[in-house]
Structure formats: C-alpha cells, structure tokens
Amino acid sequence: MDTLLSSSPVAIAPPRCPDLLAPAGNWDCARAAVENGADAIYFGLDRFNARMRAQNFTEADLPELMAFLHRRGVKGYVTLNTLVFPAELAEAEQYVRTMIAAGVDAAIVQDIGICRLIRHLSPDFPIHASTQMTITSAAGVAFAQALGCNLVVLARECSLKDIRKIRQQLGDSLRDRGANRAMSMPLEVFVHGALCVAYSGQCLTSESLGGRSANRGECAQACRMPYDLIADGQKVDLGDRHYLLSPQDLSGLDVLPDLVATGVACLKIEGRLKSPEYVANVTRVYRNALDRVWQMVSERQSDEFAARPSASSPEDRYNLEMAFSRGLYTGWFRGINNQELVHARFGKKRGVYLGEVTRLRNERAMIRLQAPLKPGDGVVFDSGHPDAPEEGGRVYSVEMQGNEATLTFGRGAIDWRRVRVGDRLWKTSDPELDRQLRQSYAGDTPKVQRPIAIEVHGEAGQPLVAIARDEQGHIAQIESELPLAIAQTQPLTTERLRAQLGRLGNTPFYLDSLQNHLGNATMLPLSELNRLRRELVAQLEAQRAQPKPWHLNPHATLHTLLPAAPAPSCSPASTNLIALTRTLPQLQAALTAGLRTLYCEFEDPRKYREAVGLVRSHPNSDSLEIFVAPPRITKPSETWILRQVKNAQADGYLVRNYDHLQFFADQRRIGDFSLNVANALSADYFQRAGLERLTASYDLNLQQLEGLLTSCPPDWFEVTIHQHMPMFHMEHCVFCACLSLGTDYTNCGRPCEKQVVKLRDRTGTEHILQADAGCRNTVFNGTAQTGAEAVHRLMQLGAQAFRLEFLNETPAQVMQTIQRYQALLEGTLSGTALWKDLKLQNQLGVTRGTLNS
C-alpha cells in the first residue's frame, strides 16, 4: 500500500453535492430533520449504540420509521457503533437481520467483528465505518474497504489538508491499480456539533474513572469538568481558565465551500442527545448554506473554491449559537490552533453573547448589547464561575437609551446580590425562534418536497397515459378512465397540464419537469386529471416505502463465521510476564528483573535505537526480545515517524492503528489495546492478518475477558494487569495551550520537554500528562490499577502473556513491582496480597481497576 503515500495535493472536483446527515434521538427529531432538508438521518436502537442516554428507537419502530423516511426521500442509518462483547454477538446478529429486513440504508459500525458479521450475512447491505474506528489516513480507509465498508467517517481531527491528502492518495492508489478513480471510497466528516477532546474510539476516561465505557455509549463527559494544571509540582495560575479539556463546539459553516471542494460525500451533524428544535435549527442552517455553495459550484462562479465567499451569515451564526453553543469554532479543519480550540472558561451551553454589565441600579442591569434581545428571552449572568449556581431568567423589558440597554426582570427572578458590574451576559433562550422551529416540523403536511418528472401521452379517442418518475428511479404509470376528447375550448396545453398536475402541495413531491406528448386540441375533465395526479403520487409513495431489497445469505450464520473454540487444556500453560517501559532507566530495571519480553513506548522514537542496543548488549540477549511502539495516531503526513520507529530494527512492533498494520507488515507484530479487540470475530481478523498476539480491549471486565478467552484460542491474547490507564488521547496539546503563547509545535517552545505536568481533578487526583512524537497528548490516570486478583483465573483459562505498563515510576519501583508480579505468577503471592502490598509499600495508589467482574 506504499502507493497511497503520494506527495503533492491536487484539486479534486466534487462529483456531487454532499449529503447532509442529521441526528435523530426520537421521532420528533426525525421529523425535524426531514422537514428541514436532511438527506439522511442517523439514529440508535436500544442496544449497541454510542448514545445510550438518548431516547432512541426500538427494533419494532424500524419498519414504520424507514417507510416514513423513504416516502420522503430520506435515508436512514442505524448506529451499531459500540464494541460488542462475546456474549452479545448472537443478539447483534439478530439486530443486523432486523435492520436488513426493515430496509435500513446502512449500519454505522465501530467493531471490526461486526463489520465481518454484516458482510458475512449480506453481500450488499451497506456498512459505514464509524468515526469510532479512528480512521485518519488513506491506509485506514483502505483497511475499512477491505473489511467490506462502503463509506468511512473520518476522525474529527482531520484537517481540510488531511482530507485532501487522503482523497488524493486514494485516487492515486486506484489509478496505479488501473481502477476507475470515481470508485474511490466515499468519505464523511462531522460538520457541526460537540467536539470530543479525545479521539473517538480511543477515550478510556469514563471506563477508567467510573466503569462507564465511551466505547459502549456511556460517556460520562469528564472532558467537560474543571481541572487544575500542575507543573513541576506547583499549580499554574491560569486565571479563569479551568475547563482545560473542553473544546468549543464545531461549526464548519465558515469552511463549507472548502469542505465541498474536498469531494467528501457526506456532512454530518452531531447531536443525538439534543432536542428537536436543535435538529431543526442546525439542519435548516446547513441545508440552506449547502444549497448556496452547490449553486455556486454548479454555476462555476470561480475556478478556485478557496476564493469563494463564506457560506455563513450573521443570522446563521445567531441561530447556531442559540441551538447549542459552548462557543463555535472550525475545530481542526483549518489545522491546529491550541489557543483557540479550547477557551477553557466553561464547559456547558452558553448561547449568544450579549455583552458585559456596565451598571446596576434599582434591580435593573445596563448593558451595551452586542446581539438582539427582546422581552421573553432567557439570559444568564456569567460571573466567571460556571461550576457555581448562576443567576438568570426571562427578560421582562428592554429599554434602549442610545447604545445602552436597560434590562428588567420579573419580581424576585434575580438575586441582585450575586450580580456584579463586569459580569458577562449570555442569551440562552429565544422562545420566538423555538416556536418557529417547532412549526417547521409540526403537522402532517410535508415542508420539504422532492422533484418528480411527469410525461403524458395520448390522442383523441384513447386514454391519457401519465407517467411519473422520481429522482431515485421509481416510476408510476396510470391511464385515464375516460378517453381524450377533441377540445372545443381550453385544450390540455402544457401550461394547463402543469397547473393541474403540479398541485402537489400536501405531498412529498413537487413537479420539476413536464413533457406533453398529447395530440392536438384534446381535453379531459379536470376531475379525471386530479384523480390521475393522486394515483401517481400514491403509486410513487408506495414504491418508495418498500424496504430496500438487500440480499441475505440463507446459509450464513454467526456460528459459521466464529473461529473454532479452543480445546480444553489439562496442563497449565507457561506464562510470560511483559513490561512496557517509557524510559531507558525503566528498561534497564526490567532487564535486571529478568524479564524476557520488553516493550518500549518513548516520546522520541530516535531513542529506540539506544533501547534496542541496550537489550542486544545484555549477556542473555539470545533469550530476550524487544518490541517498540509507534504513536497511536498516524496522519497522512507522518510516515516519517513510522520510518524512525522502524529504523530501530527492533525484534517487533506494537501495532496500534491501521497504518501500523500495513507499514510493519513484513515484521513481527503485536496488536495493542487501541485496536479495540473485544470479541472472537475481531480477534480472528487480526490473527489472519499475521499478528502474533492481541492485547485485549481495556473495555472488557473480568467476565467479558473470560468470554473472549473461551471463545478463541487464549494464546492469541495478552492481558494488561498493571497500568496507569491511558484516559484521554488527544490531538489538542495542553502543554502548548497552557504553558506557551504558541498555537502548535512550530512556535510553542516545547514545554513538554522541560516540565512535568499533571491535571488535578475535582477529587484531588493528579493525572499525568505526556506528549508523543506527533505532539498528541495522553492523560494517564494518576492512580495505577491492577488486575492481580484475576490472574490465577485467567491462567486457568489458558492466558499466558501478562503485561505490566510503567509510566513515571522510578527504576526501584519498576523492579519491586515486577518482583511482586513474578511471585504472583509463581503462586507464592496472592493477588489480594499483591494489591495491598503495592499500595502500602510503593504508595502507587493501586486499585483493582476494570478487571473486577
């Protein structure tokens, strides 16, 4: 796949207007999306979707929902976008069969095993690779394509430059293979909504802190909480900046022409937990803006997309901020700007900024308004302490004196003792706008109509034949019950036919074109023309409502795809204790402790040569092996980092993403936890790809891990039993944002190389922050965790490889910890004693962690 790694970007003309994909957490949201111009909606069922807190739909809702959507010309995608555990595969199979039978247009999937299951059951049911698959490169897109995916949702961290590069590399690959470039994999990107600070599919924060996995739809939103920055043991004074991991909300409106120019197939709005008013508002804004952009494209007003004006207006921005806003920003589309992505002043909805309070008098507030405000609107006074209760309410009156407004409120609505001059005022509610938005999807009359073409044929003495076609290729035909007669007056001209057949106001259609092939001067009663129109509409609606006829392999089942179950073993397997170290002194300590298999994960890959040399120079080097780890994320321009890693000439490499799978294909490889292997179908796929072992997903608790080990050969896996959980893995650099005035690695001064930094949460725990070679940050749980109490049970099930991960421990602590685990595997120390021993002696704060059942 080296052909994917081409160089100079080229302009790729978009072949068609991108689809607009809107979220739907319930029926009202679905209607709001449809009536405001969405081309497709995505929604979850009551299992296996990444927004379990949404109202969601049920399997029984699918036939009615899909019929409604298809009658309206809208596609419906089901989010099957969580990891699926071994005991749940049979239920997931039934979900897939139900989706196929109901004519769902695609499933949005995270789990590699579920992609395999869908393609095993059906050769043509569309699979969309979820953003939870963390695809950031052409190699990742090619991986998804090999799985049978039909579209890839790129990670939100991909910039416009990245997207263009991926599109170009995919096109170059097709050209080199002699394939049609138009067959390149369609790409989808998020264009609006909440931004996760961590890479989707790589955030283990909720799992680590509370056993609620984001990969299972149970994100606890720890990124929206306040944190203190601790540098070299001292709290850094950041003023009113406390929400260090809470990005502004994404708004791609300002770069919409550039996004269209990249050739992406679909623009996605986030928000399955949001209200119908939010869905209506945001969908309408982007529908109108996208139509304007596409009209400019179609009219070829400019040769360069970059020269096109912005697609947004002040009214659009107002509407989007009122829908939901923590501040609106273009995210990563324009590249990395760590100063702007996270303003860090609040982590919750604010709305439209109105200005600062200039005076307070007689229970009134004076302010120089920067945005419209009227009686009935809701506001909140922001004193700079968003974690504390805030004053706010509905405005009773707005009196303008020059450029200053005097605001009054209902009696007792505001505690004026808690409001100060200088407080910032935000507009959080606009009842009039909400009323308009609710009207946009209220009632049964369609507000958005799709085009149809009608042609009529016939001569005097014969029936009139009317044929209607929609944009999806459905066709309806009807004959008049009365023959055409010679017209004495008012013949059926094209204008009269258009006037009568175009009366489609309460239908999902509008008349786009009419072809009149009638003989000269014929006529038909208007009542008959009306009947023909109604019949044509009914036929088209009935055809559109039919489920998509996806194929289902009658002989395929989950059990025919599962790997052979392992035979029970009578003899205990030999165990291998593995240490992952992050410094050379830690590596030396692990060598001294007598470990045979060693992993290294260094911030600077150039130091891997020294690590490999250290192992190779050891007296027992013939019995030792060293694997080194590339960074978890690979962007299109970062192959140089992989080359640095490979130049170390280690015994093997930790595979952490799809680029690594391809780049190190000719080397020994161990699959790391970031591949999210949670069931036998995923494990089997990576085993077939040549990986020696797989690190079981950190989302598995003991019971689920037991299910994995009993559903496929246990020697396929290694289990991490001691670590500081890597919680947030981010493109955002906290070092740069908080310890420099720079925007990215080119001008930040590299504080990550000079200071030891931690983030202190509300409980007082200090979580450790580290950067990698790509300047991405990982926040590690400040409290180490152990699975020691589960080890003997796992050994009984055939597990042989157990990993210890070290972070900031001293060499002495590394040595002592390894010795304790060696005693555990030898049976001379119990798991409970190890846990208590480490907690007492090393003061590592070890907890039992996620391996508790």
PDB file of C-alpha atoms in Angstrom, residues 256-410:
ATOM      1  CA  LEU A 256     -18.215  24.872   3.869  1.00  0.00           C
ATOM      2  CA  PRO A 257     -17.011  25.773   0.341  1.00  0.00           C
ATOM      3  CA  ASP A 258     -13.616  24.255   1.135  1.00  0.00           C
ATOM      4  CA  LEU A 259     -15.241  21.122   2.555  1.00  0.00           C
ATOM      5  CA  VAL A 260     -17.342  20.687  -0.579  1.00  0.00           C
ATOM      6  CA  ALA A 261     -14.197  21.173  -2.645  1.00  0.00           C
ATOM      7  CA  THR A 262     -12.503  18.218  -0.936  1.00  0.00           C
ATOM      8  CA  GLY A 263     -15.078  15.922  -2.507  1.00  0.00           C
ATOM      9  CA  VAL A 264     -16.450  14.451   0.725  1.00  0.00           C
ATOM     10  CA  ALA A 265     -19.669  12.540   0.176  1.00  0.00           C
ATOM     11  CA  CYS A 266     -21.489  13.443   3.385  1.00  0.00           C
ATOM     12  CA  LEU A 267     -21.539  16.187   6.021  1.00  0.00           C
ATOM     13  CA  LYS A 268     -22.671  15.012   9.444  1.00  0.00           C
ATOM     14  CA  ILE A 269     -24.315  16.986  12.236  1.00  0.00           C
ATOM     15  CA  GLU A 270     -23.669  15.746  15.787  1.00  0.00           C
ATOM     16  CA  GLY A 271     -26.480  15.728  18.336  1.00  0.00           C
ATOM     17  CA  ARG A 272     -28.483  12.576  19.079  1.00  0.00           C
ATOM     18  CA  LEU A 273     -28.897  13.795  22.656  1.00  0.00           C
ATOM     19  CA  LYS A 274     -30.179  17.193  21.527  1.00  0.00           C
ATOM     20  CA  SER A 275     -33.756  18.485  21.201  1.00  0.00           C
ATOM     21  CA  PRO A 276     -35.922  18.511  18.054  1.00  0.00           C
ATOM     22  CA  GLU A 277     -35.541  22.301  17.976  1.00  0.00           C
ATOM     23  CA  TYR A 278     -31.750  21.869  17.818  1.00  0.00           C
ATOM     24  CA  VAL A 279     -32.075  19.357  14.974  1.00  0.00           C
ATOM     25  CA  ALA A 280     -34.461  21.609  13.050  1.00  0.00           C
ATOM     26  CA  ASN A 281     -32.317  24.700  13.592  1.00  0.00           C
ATOM     27  CA  VAL A 282     -28.936  23.286  12.652  1.00  0.00           C
ATOM     28  CA  THR A 283     -30.264  21.188   9.760  1.00  0.00           C
ATOM     29  CA  ARG A 284     -32.033  24.209   8.244  1.00  0.00           C
ATOM     30  CA  VAL A 285     -28.961  26.434   8.512  1.00  0.00           C
ATOM     31  CA  TYR A 286     -26.685  23.879   6.849  1.00  0.00           C
ATOM     32  CA  ARG A 287     -29.284  22.911   4.227  1.00  0.00           C
ATOM     33  CA  ASN A 288     -29.597  26.500   3.066  1.00  0.00           C
ATOM     34  CA  ALA A 289     -25.846  27.122   3.208  1.00  0.00           C
ATOM     35  CA  LEU A 290     -25.024  23.900   1.369  1.00  0.00           C
ATOM     36  CA  ASP A 291     -27.544  24.712  -1.340  1.00  0.00           C
ATOM     37  CA  ARG A 292     -25.960  28.140  -1.789  1.00  0.00           C
ATOM     38  CA  VAL A 293     -22.489  26.647  -2.041  1.00  0.00           C
ATOM     39  CA  TRP A 294     -23.591  23.983  -4.501  1.00  0.00           C
ATOM     40  CA  GLN A 295     -25.320  26.561  -6.665  1.00  0.00           C
ATOM     41  CA  MET A 296     -22.054  28.471  -6.835  1.00  0.00           C
ATOM     42  CA  VAL A 297     -20.266  25.253  -7.773  1.00  0.00           C
ATOM     43  CA  SER A 298     -22.825  24.427 -10.438  1.00  0.00           C
ATOM     44  CA  GLU A 299     -22.650  27.911 -11.921  1.00  0.00           C
ATOM     45  CA  ARG A 300     -18.829  27.781 -11.854  1.00  0.00           C
ATOM     46  CA  GLN A 301     -18.574  31.274 -10.441  1.00  0.00           C
ATOM     47  CA  SER A 302     -14.917  30.723  -9.557  1.00  0.00           C
ATOM     48  CA  ASP A 303     -12.142  28.385 -10.618  1.00  0.00           C
ATOM     49  CA  GLU A 304     -10.838  28.130  -7.059  1.00  0.00           C
ATOM     50  CA  PHE A 305     -13.001  27.045  -4.138  1.00  0.00           C
ATOM     51  CA  ALA A 306     -10.744  28.920  -1.745  1.00  0.00           C
ATOM     52  CA  ALA A 307     -11.754  32.197  -3.443  1.00  0.00           C
ATOM     53  CA  ARG A 308     -15.435  31.630  -2.749  1.00  0.00           C
ATOM     54  CA  PRO A 309     -17.112  33.721  -0.056  1.00  0.00           C
ATOM     55  CA  SER A 310     -18.157  32.206   3.239  1.00  0.00           C
ATOM     56  CA  ALA A 311     -21.441  30.323   3.221  1.00  0.00           C
ATOM     57  CA  SER A 312     -22.482  31.797   6.575  1.00  0.00           C
ATOM     58  CA  SER A 313     -24.296  34.953   7.623  1.00  0.00           C
ATOM     59  CA  PRO A 314     -24.738  36.723  10.983  1.00  0.00           C
ATOM     60  CA  GLU A 315     -28.261  35.264  11.165  1.00  0.00           C
ATOM     61  CA  ASP A 316     -26.873  31.769  10.643  1.00  0.00           C
ATOM     62  CA  ARG A 317     -24.356  32.212  13.429  1.00  0.00           C
ATOM     63  CA  TYR A 318     -27.048  33.559  15.743  1.00  0.00           C
ATOM     64  CA  ASN A 319     -29.277  30.550  15.023  1.00  0.00           C
ATOM     65  CA  LEU A 320     -26.450  28.074  15.602  1.00  0.00           C
ATOM     66  CA  GLU A 321     -25.405  29.708  18.861  1.00  0.00           C
ATOM     67  CA  MET A 322     -28.993  29.630  20.088  1.00  0.00           C
ATOM     68  CA  ALA A 323     -29.324  25.971  19.114  1.00  0.00           C
ATOM     69  CA  PHE A 324     -26.447  24.952  21.402  1.00  0.00           C
ATOM     70  CA  SER A 325     -23.063  26.524  21.855  1.00  0.00           C
ATOM     71  CA  ARG A 326     -20.033  26.325  24.084  1.00  0.00           C
ATOM     72  CA  GLY A 327     -18.555  28.759  21.598  1.00  0.00           C
ATOM     73  CA  LEU A 328     -18.389  27.942  17.878  1.00  0.00           C
ATOM     74  CA  TYR A 329     -15.111  27.167  16.140  1.00  0.00           C
ATOM     75  CA  THR A 330     -13.936  25.450  12.974  1.00  0.00           C
ATOM     76  CA  GLY A 331     -12.316  22.707  15.027  1.00  0.00           C
ATOM     77  CA  TRP A 332      -9.366  21.081  13.303  1.00  0.00           C
ATOM     78  CA  PHE A 333     -10.487  21.893   9.748  1.00  0.00           C
ATOM     79  CA  ARG A 334      -8.005  24.762   9.396  1.00  0.00           C
ATOM     80  CA  GLY A 335      -5.273  22.908  11.232  1.00  0.00           C
ATOM     81  CA  ILE A 336      -4.133  23.000  14.833  1.00  0.00           C
ATOM     82  CA  ASN A 337      -4.553  26.100  16.964  1.00  0.00           C
ATOM     83  CA  ASN A 338      -4.300  25.023  20.588  1.00  0.00           C
ATOM     84  CA  GLN A 339      -5.012  28.534  21.865  1.00  0.00           C
ATOM     85  CA  GLU A 340      -8.400  28.747  20.155  1.00  0.00           C
ATOM     86  CA  LEU A 341      -9.750  25.197  20.184  1.00  0.00           C
ATOM     87  CA  VAL A 342     -10.244  25.194  23.972  1.00  0.00           C
ATOM     88  CA  HIS A 343     -11.001  28.582  25.537  1.00  0.00           C
ATOM     89  CA  ALA A 344     -11.264  26.733  28.904  1.00  0.00           C
ATOM     90  CA  ARG A 345     -13.677  29.200  30.511  1.00  0.00           C
ATOM     91  CA  PHE A 346     -16.762  26.981  30.673  1.00  0.00           C
ATOM     92  CA  GLY A 347     -17.836  23.530  29.606  1.00  0.00           C
ATOM     93  CA  LYS A 348     -21.597  23.934  29.201  1.00  0.00           C
ATOM     94  CA  LYS A 349     -24.071  25.606  26.877  1.00  0.00           C
ATOM     95  CA  ARG A 350     -23.959  29.387  26.835  1.00  0.00           C
ATOM     96  CA  GLY A 351     -25.702  30.645  23.691  1.00  0.00           C
ATOM     97  CA  VAL A 352     -25.328  34.158  22.225  1.00  0.00           C
ATOM     98  CA  TYR A 353     -23.006  36.655  23.903  1.00  0.00           C
ATOM     99  CA  LEU A 354     -24.833  39.894  24.686  1.00  0.00           C
ATOM    100  CA  GLY A 355     -22.079  41.928  26.366  1.00  0.00           C
ATOM    101  CA  GLU A 356     -20.853  42.933  29.832  1.00  0.00           C
ATOM    102  CA  VAL A 357     -22.921  44.525  32.575  1.00  0.00           C
ATOM    103  CA  THR A 358     -21.936  48.205  32.691  1.00  0.00           C
ATOM    104  CA  ARG A 359     -24.172  49.408  35.544  1.00  0.00           C
ATOM    105  CA  LEU A 360     -26.629  48.069  38.135  1.00  0.00           C
ATOM    106  CA  ARG A 361     -29.423  50.241  39.558  1.00  0.00           C
ATOM    107  CA  ASN A 362     -32.766  49.578  41.222  1.00  0.00           C
ATOM    108  CA  GLU A 363     -32.813  45.872  40.304  1.00  0.00           C
ATOM    109  CA  ARG A 364     -32.005  46.660  36.693  1.00  0.00           C
ATOM    110  CA  ALA A 365     -28.967  45.838  34.621  1.00  0.00           C
ATOM    111  CA  MET A 366     -27.477  48.130  31.997  1.00  0.00           C
ATOM    112  CA  ILE A 367     -25.553  46.659  29.099  1.00  0.00           C
ATOM    113  CA  ARG A 368     -24.251  47.650  25.667  1.00  0.00           C
ATOM    114  CA  LEU A 369     -25.932  44.991  23.568  1.00  0.00           C
ATOM    115  CA  GLN A 370     -23.867  43.111  21.011  1.00  0.00           C
ATOM    116  CA  ALA A 371     -26.759  40.929  19.794  1.00  0.00           C
ATOM    117  CA  PRO A 372     -30.554  41.198  19.563  1.00  0.00           C
ATOM    118  CA  LEU A 373     -32.561  40.896  22.796  1.00  0.00           C
ATOM    119  CA  LYS A 374     -36.292  41.196  23.363  1.00  0.00           C
ATOM    120  CA  PRO A 375     -38.771  40.648  26.206  1.00  0.00           C
ATOM    121  CA  GLY A 376     -39.301  36.974  26.924  1.00  0.00           C
ATOM    122  CA  ASP A 377     -35.768  35.916  26.009  1.00  0.00           C
ATOM    123  CA  GLY A 378     -33.839  33.957  28.625  1.00  0.00           C
ATOM    124  CA  VAL A 379     -30.428  35.143  29.852  1.00  0.00           C
ATOM    125  CA  VAL A 380     -27.778  34.125  32.370  1.00  0.00           C
ATOM    126  CA  PHE A 381     -25.245  36.293  34.191  1.00  0.00           C
ATOM    127  CA  ASP A 382     -21.732  34.842  33.928  1.00  0.00           C
ATOM    128  CA  SER A 383     -19.517  35.808  36.866  1.00  0.00           C
ATOM    129  CA  GLY A 384     -16.648  33.613  35.725  1.00  0.00           C
ATOM    130  CA  HIS A 385     -17.582  30.677  37.989  1.00  0.00           C
ATOM    131  CA  PRO A 386     -19.620  28.338  35.738  1.00  0.00           C
ATOM    132  CA  ASP A 387     -19.353  25.468  38.217  1.00  0.00           C
ATOM    133  CA  ALA A 388     -21.324  27.507  40.804  1.00  0.00           C
ATOM    134  CA  PRO A 389     -25.065  28.360  40.678  1.00  0.00           C
ATOM    135  CA  GLU A 390     -25.688  31.314  38.355  1.00  0.00           C
ATOM    136  CA  GLU A 391     -28.340  34.000  38.219  1.00  0.00           C
ATOM    137  CA  GLY A 392     -30.606  34.249  35.210  1.00  0.00           C
ATOM    138  CA  GLY A 393     -34.165  34.382  33.984  1.00  0.00           C
ATOM    139  CA  ARG A 394     -36.508  35.800  31.380  1.00  0.00           C
ATOM    140  CA  VAL A 395     -36.190  39.441  30.420  1.00  0.00           C
ATOM    141  CA  TYR A 396     -39.326  41.476  31.223  1.00  0.00           C
ATOM    142  CA  SER A 397     -38.424  44.623  29.302  1.00  0.00           C
ATOM    143  CA  VAL A 398     -35.620  46.082  27.193  1.00  0.00           C
ATOM    144  CA  GLU A 399     -35.331  49.877  27.130  1.00  0.00           C
ATOM    145  CA  MET A 400     -32.761  51.429  24.794  1.00  0.00           C
ATOM    146  CA  GLN A 401     -31.054  54.721  25.618  1.00  0.00           C
ATOM    147  CA  GLY A 402     -28.503  55.458  22.955  1.00  0.00           C
ATOM    148  CA  ASN A 403     -26.396  52.307  22.618  1.00  0.00           C
ATOM    149  CA  GLU A 404     -27.129  51.136  26.161  1.00  0.00           C
ATOM    150  CA  ALA A 405     -29.997  48.821  27.083  1.00  0.00           C
ATOM    151  CA  THR A 406     -31.699  48.687  30.470  1.00  0.00           C
ATOM    152  CA  LEU A 407     -32.984  45.214  31.335  1.00  0.00           C
ATOM    153  CA  THR A 408     -35.700  44.478  33.872  1.00  0.00           C
ATOM    154  CA  PHE A 409     -36.835  41.090  35.140  1.00  0.00           C
ATOM    155  CA  GLY A 410     -39.809  39.686  36.993  1.00  0.00           C
TER     156      GLY A 410
END
